[in-house]
């Protein structure tokens, strides 16, 4: 089968596409024919060798996929064969087929296309876990999303709107702000200009911001934090800008506010069953048309290296999907 291979950490242009041996399903496992893979910043970091956990070389990049179950290992019920599923694996998704435990496959809601499903679980579960479980976002509250036109940011807009929030998107270019507005944000603010704090405060209005969702980090986090209303919540989601913000602790003291870490992966590792209600809630909102997940762009397998490069260089828009087999 065809697969993208990473033989050395570094620039995604060094990735190769090769014919490799087919995976074989062990007991309790399935083989999924991969239709679409959603790519994000973490996939690109893993290729560069910059992620906190390094994948042993060589490895197949891509940690999220959507496809169809084509083979069953021993002990997996026959009814699973042919099912449309999505899933998350440490890596291995940018290949025509992937092997994983049957229990890790999630049935795709009918309303979700394969390109959208291929990039759904990580960003949408992180958004719901962050906004609902960690932040307790309430209807009518104002939510500001940093890096709003990235994959994680767009999901936070979609989930925030489904939860009844007013959403302000922060993004660095006109194209990104337009995408965030098309994806449901009520307002968009340019945070690449020097006085963006003033623009964000104007957008928030006199009451201020109830919650900030931050997948970007320094140099934006502290300025955004200063725009929270007293009693607000600041969600630490990631550091796509490359450095970790250090917020002076007098700020949460004076604002009587909370800084909450959102590590969805850690949550799933500690409480695997805890994610089930999150997925059920998300599937319900998709079926009801309250959320509109989609792949922002679709690319053939050969373009996977350039899509990963764009993520590293801040040029990516939304959630790109690689179509592996269709
Ligand atoms: N906590 C969790 O459980 C969890 C789960 C998944 C992902 N994450 C994290 O979320 C972050 C975003 O992931 P993503 O897949 O949404 O990435 P993405 O699609 O690349 O979006 C990241 C956004 O960050 C902004 N950014 C600012 N400086 C950047 C730089 N130097 N390089 C790249 N982007 C920069 C960009 O928006 P502007 O140009 O508008 O600034 C970009 O759209 C990552 O740090 C990832 O590790 C966390």
CSV table of C-alpha atoms and ligand atoms in Angstrom, one decimal:
chain,number,residue,atom,x,y,z
A,1,UNK,CA,0.0,0.0,0.0
A,2,UNK,CA,1.0,3.6,-0.5
A,3,UNK,CA,2.1,5.6,2.6
A,4,UNK,CA,3.9,8.7,3.5
A,5,UNK,CA,7.2,7.9,5.4
A,6,UNK,CA,9.3,10.0,7.7
A,7,UNK,CA,12.8,8.6,7.8
A,8,UNK,CA,14.5,11.6,9.5
A,9,UNK,CA,13.2,14.5,11.5
A,10,UNK,CA,13.2,17.8,9.7
A,11,UNK,CA,11.5,19.7,6.9
A,12,UNK,CA,8.3,18.0,5.6
A,13,UNK,CA,9.8,18.2,2.1
A,14,UNK,CA,12.0,15.3,3.1
A,15,UNK,CA,9.0,13.0,3.5
A,16,UNK,CA,8.7,10.3,0.9
A,17,UNK,CA,5.7,8.4,-0.5
A,18,UNK,CA,6.5,4.7,-0.7
A,19,UNK,CA,4.9,1.3,-1.2
A,20,UNK,CA,5.1,-0.6,2.1
A,21,UNK,CA,3.7,-3.9,3.4
A,22,UNK,CA,0.0,-4.2,4.3
A,23,UNK,CA,-0.9,-4.1,8.0
A,24,UNK,CA,-2.3,-7.3,9.5
A,25,UNK,CA,-5.1,-7.1,12.1
A,26,UNK,CA,-4.3,-8.9,15.4
A,27,UNK,CA,-6.8,-10.0,18.0
A,28,UNK,CA,-9.3,-7.3,18.8
A,29,UNK,CA,-8.0,-5.1,15.9
A,30,UNK,CA,-9.4,-3.9,12.6
A,31,UNK,CA,-7.9,-2.6,9.4
A,32,UNK,CA,-9.4,0.7,8.2
A,33,UNK,CA,-9.2,1.8,4.6
A,34,UNK,CA,-8.3,5.4,5.1
A,35,UNK,CA,-10.3,7.9,3.1
A,36,UNK,CA,-9.3,11.2,4.6
A,37,UNK,CA,-6.8,12.5,7.1
A,38,UNK,CA,-7.2,15.9,8.8
A,39,UNK,CA,-3.8,17.5,9.5
A,40,UNK,CA,-2.9,19.9,12.3
A,41,UNK,CA,0.1,21.7,13.8
A,42,UNK,CA,1.0,18.7,16.0
A,43,UNK,CA,1.4,16.4,12.9
A,44,UNK,CA,3.9,18.9,11.4
A,45,UNK,CA,5.8,19.3,14.7
A,46,UNK,CA,6.1,15.5,14.9
A,47,UNK,CA,7.7,15.4,11.5
A,48,UNK,CA,10.1,18.2,12.5
A,49,UNK,CA,11.0,16.2,15.7
A,50,UNK,CA,9.8,19.2,17.7
A,51,UNK,CA,6.9,17.5,19.6
A,52,UNK,CA,7.2,16.7,23.3
A,53,UNK,CA,7.1,12.9,22.5
A,54,UNK,CA,9.4,11.9,19.6
A,55,UNK,CA,8.1,9.1,17.3
A,56,UNK,CA,10.7,6.4,16.7
A,57,UNK,CA,11.9,6.5,13.0
A,58,UNK,CA,10.8,5.7,10.5
A,59,UNK,CA,7.1,6.5,11.0
A,60,UNK,CA,4.0,7.3,9.0
A,61,UNK,CA,2.7,10.8,10.0
A,62,UNK,CA,-0.9,11.6,10.5
A,63,UNK,CA,-2.8,11.0,13.8
A,64,UNK,CA,-6.5,11.4,12.7
A,65,UNK,CA,-8.5,9.7,10.0
A,66,UNK,CA,-11.8,8.7,8.6
A,67,UNK,CA,-12.5,5.6,6.5
A,68,UNK,CA,-14.2,2.2,6.4
A,69,UNK,CA,-13.4,-1.0,8.3
A,70,UNK,CA,-12.2,-3.6,5.7
A,71,UNK,CA,-10.7,-6.4,7.8
A,72,UNK,CA,-11.4,-7.8,11.3
A,73,UNK,CA,-9.0,-9.4,13.7
A,74,UNK,CA,-9.9,-12.3,15.9
A,75,UNK,CA,-12.8,-11.6,18.3
A,76,UNK,CA,-14.1,-8.5,16.5
A,77,UNK,CA,-17.9,-8.9,15.7
A,78,UNK,CA,-18.7,-9.4,11.9
A,79,UNK,CA,-21.1,-6.4,12.2
A,80,UNK,CA,-18.2,-4.0,12.4
A,81,UNK,CA,-17.0,-4.8,8.8
A,82,UNK,CA,-17.9,-2.1,6.3
A,83,UNK,CA,-18.6,0.5,9.1
A,84,UNK,CA,-17.7,4.2,8.4
A,85,UNK,CA,-15.4,5.1,11.2
A,86,UNK,CA,-13.1,7.9,12.4
A,87,UNK,CA,-10.3,7.5,14.9
A,88,UNK,CA,-7.2,8.9,16.5
A,89,UNK,CA,-3.9,7.0,16.5
A,90,UNK,CA,-0.4,8.2,17.6
A,91,UNK,CA,0.6,8.2,14.0
A,92,UNK,CA,0.2,6.1,10.8
A,93,UNK,CA,-2.8,7.8,9.2
A,94,UNK,CA,-1.2,9.0,6.0
A,95,UNK,CA,-1.4,5.5,4.5
A,96,UNK,CA,-4.0,3.7,2.4
A,97,UNK,CA,-4.8,1.4,5.4
A,98,UNK,CA,-4.3,1.7,9.1
A,99,UNK,CA,-4.4,-1.0,11.9
A,100,UNK,CA,-5.9,-0.1,15.3
A,101,UNK,CA,-7.9,-1.6,18.2
A,102,UNK,CA,-11.6,-2.0,17.2
A,103,UNK,CA,-12.6,-0.2,20.5
A,104,UNK,CA,-10.8,2.9,19.3
A,105,UNK,CA,-13.0,3.3,16.2
A,106,UNK,CA,-15.9,5.8,16.4
A,107,UNK,CA,-18.9,5.5,14.1
A,108,UNK,CA,-19.1,8.6,11.9
A,109,UNK,CA,-22.4,10.5,12.2
A,110,UNK,CA,-24.3,10.4,8.9
A,111,UNK,CA,-24.2,14.2,8.6
A,112,UNK,CA,-20.4,14.3,8.6
A,113,UNK,CA,-18.5,13.9,5.3
A,114,UNK,CA,-15.3,11.8,5.4
A,115,UNK,CA,-13.0,14.8,4.8
A,116,UNK,CA,-14.7,16.6,7.8
A,117,UNK,CA,-14.6,13.4,9.9
A,118,UNK,CA,-10.9,12.9,9.2
A,119,UNK,CA,-10.1,16.0,11.2
A,120,UNK,CA,-13.0,16.1,13.7
A,121,UNK,CA,-12.1,14.2,16.9
A,122,UNK,CA,-9.1,16.0,18.2
A,123,UNK,CA,-10.1,19.6,17.6
A,124,UNK,CA,-13.8,19.2,18.4
A,125,UNK,CA,-13.3,17.0,21.5
A,126,UNK,CA,-10.6,19.5,22.7
A,127,UNK,CA,-13.1,22.4,22.2
A,128,UNK,CA,-15.9,20.7,24.1
A,129,UNK,CA,-13.7,19.4,26.8
A,130,UNK,CA,-12.1,22.9,27.1
A,131,UNK,CA,-15.2,25.1,26.9
A,132,UNK,CA,-17.6,22.9,28.8
A,133,UNK,CA,-15.7,20.6,31.2
A,134,UNK,CA,-12.8,23.0,32.0
A,135,UNK,CA,-14.3,26.4,31.4
A,136,UNK,CA,-18.1,25.9,32.1
A,137,UNK,CA,-19.0,28.3,29.3
A,138,UNK,CA,-22.6,29.6,29.7
A,139,UNK,CA,-25.1,30.7,27.0
A,140,UNK,CA,-24.8,34.4,26.4
A,141,UNK,CA,-21.1,34.6,27.6
A,142,UNK,CA,-18.5,36.2,25.4
A,143,UNK,CA,-15.7,33.9,24.2
A,144,UNK,CA,-12.5,35.1,22.5
A,145,UNK,CA,-10.6,32.5,20.4
A,146,UNK,CA,-7.0,33.1,19.5
A,147,UNK,CA,-5.6,31.5,16.3
A,148,UNK,CA,-9.3,31.3,15.4
A,149,UNK,CA,-8.7,30.3,11.8
A,150,UNK,CA,-6.5,27.3,12.6
A,151,UNK,CA,-8.0,23.8,12.9
A,152,UNK,CA,-8.3,24.0,16.7
A,153,UNK,CA,-9.6,27.6,16.6
A,154,UNK,CA,-12.3,26.9,14.0
A,155,UNK,CA,-13.6,24.0,16.1
A,156,UNK,CA,-13.8,26.3,19.2
A,157,UNK,CA,-15.8,28.8,17.2
A,158,UNK,CA,-18.2,26.1,16.1
A,159,UNK,CA,-18.6,24.5,19.6
A,160,UNK,CA,-18.8,27.9,21.3
A,161,UNK,CA,-21.7,29.0,19.0
A,162,UNK,CA,-23.4,25.6,19.6
A,163,UNK,CA,-23.2,26.4,23.3
A,164,UNK,CA,-24.8,29.8,22.9
A,165,UNK,CA,-21.8,32.0,23.3
A,166,UNK,CA,-20.9,35.3,21.5
A,167,UNK,CA,-17.6,34.5,19.8
A,168,UNK,CA,-14.9,37.0,18.9
A,169,UNK,CA,-12.2,35.5,16.6
A,170,UNK,CA,-8.6,36.7,16.7
A,171,UNK,CA,-6.5,36.1,13.6
A,172,UNK,CA,-3.5,37.7,11.8
A,173,UNK,CA,-4.7,38.1,8.2
A,174,UNK,CA,-7.8,39.3,6.4
A,175,UNK,CA,-8.3,35.8,4.8
A,176,UNK,CA,-8.1,34.1,8.2
A,177,UNK,CA,-10.6,36.6,9.7
A,178,UNK,CA,-13.0,36.1,6.8
A,179,UNK,CA,-12.8,32.3,7.3
A,180,UNK,CA,-13.5,32.7,11.0
A,181,UNK,CA,-16.5,34.9,10.3
A,182,UNK,CA,-17.8,32.4,7.6
A,183,UNK,CA,-17.4,29.7,10.2
A,184,UNK,CA,-19.7,31.4,12.7
A,185,UNK,CA,-17.7,34.0,14.7
A,186,UNK,CA,-19.7,37.1,15.5
A,187,UNK,CA,-16.8,39.5,15.2
A,188,UNK,CA,-13.2,39.2,14.1
A,189,UNK,CA,-10.2,41.2,15.4
A,190,UNK,CA,-6.8,41.6,13.9
A,191,UNK,CA,-4.2,40.7,16.6
A,192,UNK,CA,-1.2,41.4,14.4
A,193,UNK,CA,-1.4,45.2,15.0
A,194,UNK,CA,0.3,46.9,17.9
A,195,UNK,CA,-2.9,48.2,19.5
A,196,UNK,CA,-5.0,45.1,19.2
A,197,UNK,CA,-5.8,45.1,22.9
A,198,UNK,CA,-7.9,48.2,22.3
A,199,UNK,CA,-9.7,46.6,19.3
A,200,UNK,CA,-10.4,43.5,21.3
A,201,UNK,CA,-11.8,45.6,24.2
A,202,UNK,CA,-14.0,47.6,21.8
A,203,UNK,CA,-15.3,44.3,20.3
A,204,UNK,CA,-16.0,42.9,23.7
A,205,UNK,CA,-17.9,45.9,24.9
A,206,UNK,CA,-18.2,47.3,28.4
A,207,UNK,CA,-18.9,43.9,30.1
A,208,UNK,CA,-15.7,42.4,28.9
A,209,UNK,CA,-14.6,38.9,27.9
A,210,UNK,CA,-15.8,35.9,29.9
A,211,UNK,CA,-13.5,33.3,28.5
A,212,UNK,CA,-10.4,33.1,26.3
A,213,UNK,CA,-9.4,30.0,24.3
A,214,UNK,CA,-5.7,30.1,23.6
A,215,UNK,CA,-4.0,27.6,21.3
A,216,UNK,CA,-1.3,30.1,20.3
A,217,UNK,CA,0.6,31.2,23.4
A,218,UNK,CA,3.2,34.0,23.7
A,219,UNK,CA,3.3,36.8,22.6
A,220,UNK,CA,-0.5,37.0,22.7
A,221,UNK,CA,-1.6,35.3,25.9
A,222,UNK,CA,-0.8,38.0,28.4
A,223,UNK,CA,-2.5,40.8,26.4
A,224,UNK,CA,-5.5,38.7,25.9
A,225,UNK,CA,-5.6,37.8,29.6
A,226,UNK,CA,-5.7,41.5,30.4
A,227,UNK,CA,-9.0,41.8,28.5
A,228,UNK,CA,-10.8,39.2,30.7
A,229,UNK,CA,-13.5,40.5,32.9
A,230,UNK,CA,-13.2,39.9,36.7
A,231,UNK,CA,-14.2,36.3,37.3
A,232,UNK,CA,-13.3,35.3,33.7
A,233,UNK,CA,-11.6,32.0,32.7
A,234,UNK,CA,-8.5,31.7,30.5
A,235,UNK,CA,-8.1,28.3,28.8
A,236,UNK,CA,-4.5,27.2,28.0
A,237,UNK,CA,-4.8,25.0,24.9
A,238,UNK,CA,-1.5,25.2,23.0
A,239,UNK,CA,1.6,27.1,21.9
A,240,UNK,CA,1.5,27.3,18.1
A,241,UNK,CA,3.5,30.5,18.1
A,242,UNK,CA,6.4,28.5,19.6
A,243,UNK,CA,6.9,29.9,23.0
A,244,UNK,CA,5.1,29.4,26.3
A,245,UNK,CA,3.6,32.5,27.9
A,246,UNK,CA,4.4,33.5,31.5
A,247,UNK,CA,1.5,35.4,32.9
A,248,UNK,CA,2.3,37.4,36.0
A,249,UNK,CA,0.2,35.9,38.9
A,250,UNK,CA,-1.0,39.3,40.1
A,251,UNK,CA,-3.2,39.4,37.0
A,252,UNK,CA,-5.4,36.4,38.0
A,253,UNK,CA,-5.4,37.7,41.5
A,254,UNK,CA,-6.6,41.2,40.6
A,255,UNK,CA,-9.2,39.8,38.1
A,256,UNK,CA,-10.3,37.0,40.5
A,257,UNK,CA,-10.0,34.8,37.4
A,258,UNK,CA,-8.9,31.2,36.6
A,259,UNK,CA,-6.2,29.9,34.3
A,260,UNK,CA,-7.2,26.4,33.3
A,261,UNK,CA,-5.1,23.9,31.4
A,262,UNK,CA,-6.9,22.0,28.6
A,263,UNK,CA,-5.0,18.8,27.9
A,264,UNK,CA,-7.6,16.7,26.1
A,265,UNK,CA,-5.1,13.9,25.3
A,266,UNK,CA,-4.2,13.6,29.0
A,267,UNK,CA,-7.8,13.6,29.9
A,268,UNK,CA,-8.5,10.7,27.6
A,269,UNK,CA,-5.5,8.7,28.9
A,270,UNK,CA,-6.6,9.2,32.5
A,271,UNK,CA,-10.3,8.7,31.9
A,272,UNK,CA,-10.9,6.8,28.6
A,273,UNK,CA,-14.7,6.6,29.4
A,274,UNK,CA,-14.9,10.4,30.0
A,275,UNK,CA,-14.7,11.1,26.3
A,276,UNK,CA,-17.7,9.0,25.4
A,277,UNK,CA,-20.3,11.7,26.5
A,278,UNK,CA,-18.3,14.4,24.8
A,279,UNK,CA,-18.4,12.4,21.5
A,280,UNK,CA,-22.1,11.7,22.0
A,281,UNK,CA,-22.8,15.4,22.5
A,282,UNK,CA,-20.8,16.5,19.5
A,283,UNK,CA,-22.5,13.9,17.3
A,284,UNK,CA,-25.9,15.1,18.4
A,285,UNK,CA,-25.1,18.7,17.6
A,286,UNK,CA,-23.8,17.7,14.1
A,287,UNK,CA,-27.0,15.7,13.4
A,288,UNK,CA,-29.1,18.6,14.6
A,289,UNK,CA,-27.3,21.0,12.4
A,290,UNK,CA,-26.1,23.1,15.4
A,291,UNK,CA,-22.4,22.6,14.3
A,292,UNK,CA,-20.9,22.6,10.8
A,293,UNK,CA,-17.5,20.8,10.8
A,294,UNK,CA,-15.8,20.7,7.5
A,295,UNK,CA,-12.5,20.3,5.9
A,296,UNK,CA,-11.3,23.8,4.8
A,297,UNK,CA,-9.3,22.3,1.9
A,298,UNK,CA,-8.8,18.9,0.3
A,299,UNK,CA,-5.6,17.6,-1.2
A,300,UNK,CA,-4.2,14.4,-2.7
A,301,UNK,CA,-1.6,12.3,-0.8
A,302,UNK,CA,1.3,13.8,-2.8
A,303,UNK,CA,0.5,17.2,-1.3
A,304,UNK,CA,0.8,16.1,2.4
A,305,UNK,CA,4.4,17.5,2.7
A,306,UNK,CA,3.4,20.9,1.4
A,307,UNK,CA,0.3,21.0,3.7
A,308,UNK,CA,2.5,20.2,6.7
A,309,UNK,CA,5.0,22.8,5.7
A,310,UNK,CA,2.2,25.4,5.5
A,311,UNK,CA,1.2,24.5,9.0
A,312,UNK,CA,4.7,25.1,10.3
A,313,UNK,CA,4.9,28.4,8.4
A,314,UNK,CA,1.6,29.9,9.7
A,315,UNK,CA,0.3,29.8,6.1
A,316,UNK,CA,-2.4,27.1,6.7
A,317,UNK,CA,-6.1,28.0,6.6
A,318,UNK,CA,-8.5,26.1,8.8
A,319,UNK,CA,-8.5,22.3,8.8
A,320,UNK,CA,-6.9,20.8,5.7
A,321,UNK,CA,-7.8,17.2,4.7
A,322,UNK,CA,-5.6,14.8,2.7
A,323,UNK,CA,-7.8,12.5,0.6
A,324,UNK,CA,-6.0,9.1,0.7
A,325,UNK,CA,-8.4,6.7,-1.0
A,326,UNK,CA,-12.0,7.7,-2.0
B,1,LIG,N1,-4.7,21.1,24.5
B,1,LIG,C1,-5.1,20.1,23.7
B,1,LIG,O1,-5.6,19.1,24.1
B,1,LIG,C2,-4.7,20.3,22.2
B,1,LIG,C3,-5.3,19.5,21.2
B,1,LIG,C4,-5.0,19.7,19.9
B,1,LIG,C5,-4.1,20.7,19.5
B,1,LIG,N2,-3.6,21.5,20.5
B,1,LIG,C6,-2.7,22.6,20.2
B,1,LIG,O2,-3.4,23.6,19.5
B,1,LIG,C7,-2.5,24.4,18.8
B,1,LIG,C8,-3.1,24.7,17.4
B,1,LIG,O3,-3.2,23.6,16.6
B,1,LIG,P1,-3.9,23.7,15.2
B,1,LIG,O4,-3.8,22.3,14.6
B,1,LIG,O5,-5.1,24.4,15.2
B,1,LIG,O6,-2.8,24.5,14.4
B,1,LIG,P2,-3.0,25.5,13.1
B,1,LIG,O7,-4.1,25.0,12.3
B,1,LIG,O8,-1.7,25.7,12.5
B,1,LIG,O9,-3.5,26.9,13.9
B,1,LIG,C9,-2.6,27.5,14.7
B,1,LIG,C10,-2.8,29.0,14.6
B,1,LIG,O10,-1.9,29.6,15.5
B,1,LIG,C11,-1.5,30.9,14.9
B,1,LIG,N3,-0.1,31.1,15.0
B,1,LIG,C12,0.6,32.1,15.6
B,1,LIG,N4,1.9,32.0,15.4
B,1,LIG,C13,2.1,30.9,14.7
B,1,LIG,C14,3.3,30.3,14.2
B,1,LIG,N5,4.5,30.8,14.5
B,1,LIG,N6,3.2,29.1,13.6
B,1,LIG,C15,2.0,28.6,13.3
B,1,LIG,N7,0.8,29.1,13.8
B,1,LIG,C16,0.9,30.3,14.4
B,1,LIG,C17,-2.0,30.9,13.5
B,1,LIG,O11,-3.0,31.9,13.4
B,1,LIG,P3,-2.7,33.4,13.2
B,1,LIG,O12,-1.8,33.5,12.0
B,1,LIG,O13,-4.0,34.0,12.9
B,1,LIG,O14,-2.0,33.9,14.4
B,1,LIG,C18,-2.6,29.5,13.2
B,1,LIG,O15,-3.8,29.6,12.4
B,1,LIG,C19,-1.2,23.6,18.7
B,1,LIG,O16,-0.2,24.2,19.6
B,1,LIG,C20,-1.5,22.2,19.2
B,1,LIG,O17,-0.5,21.6,19.9
B,1,LIG,C21,-3.9,21.3,21.8
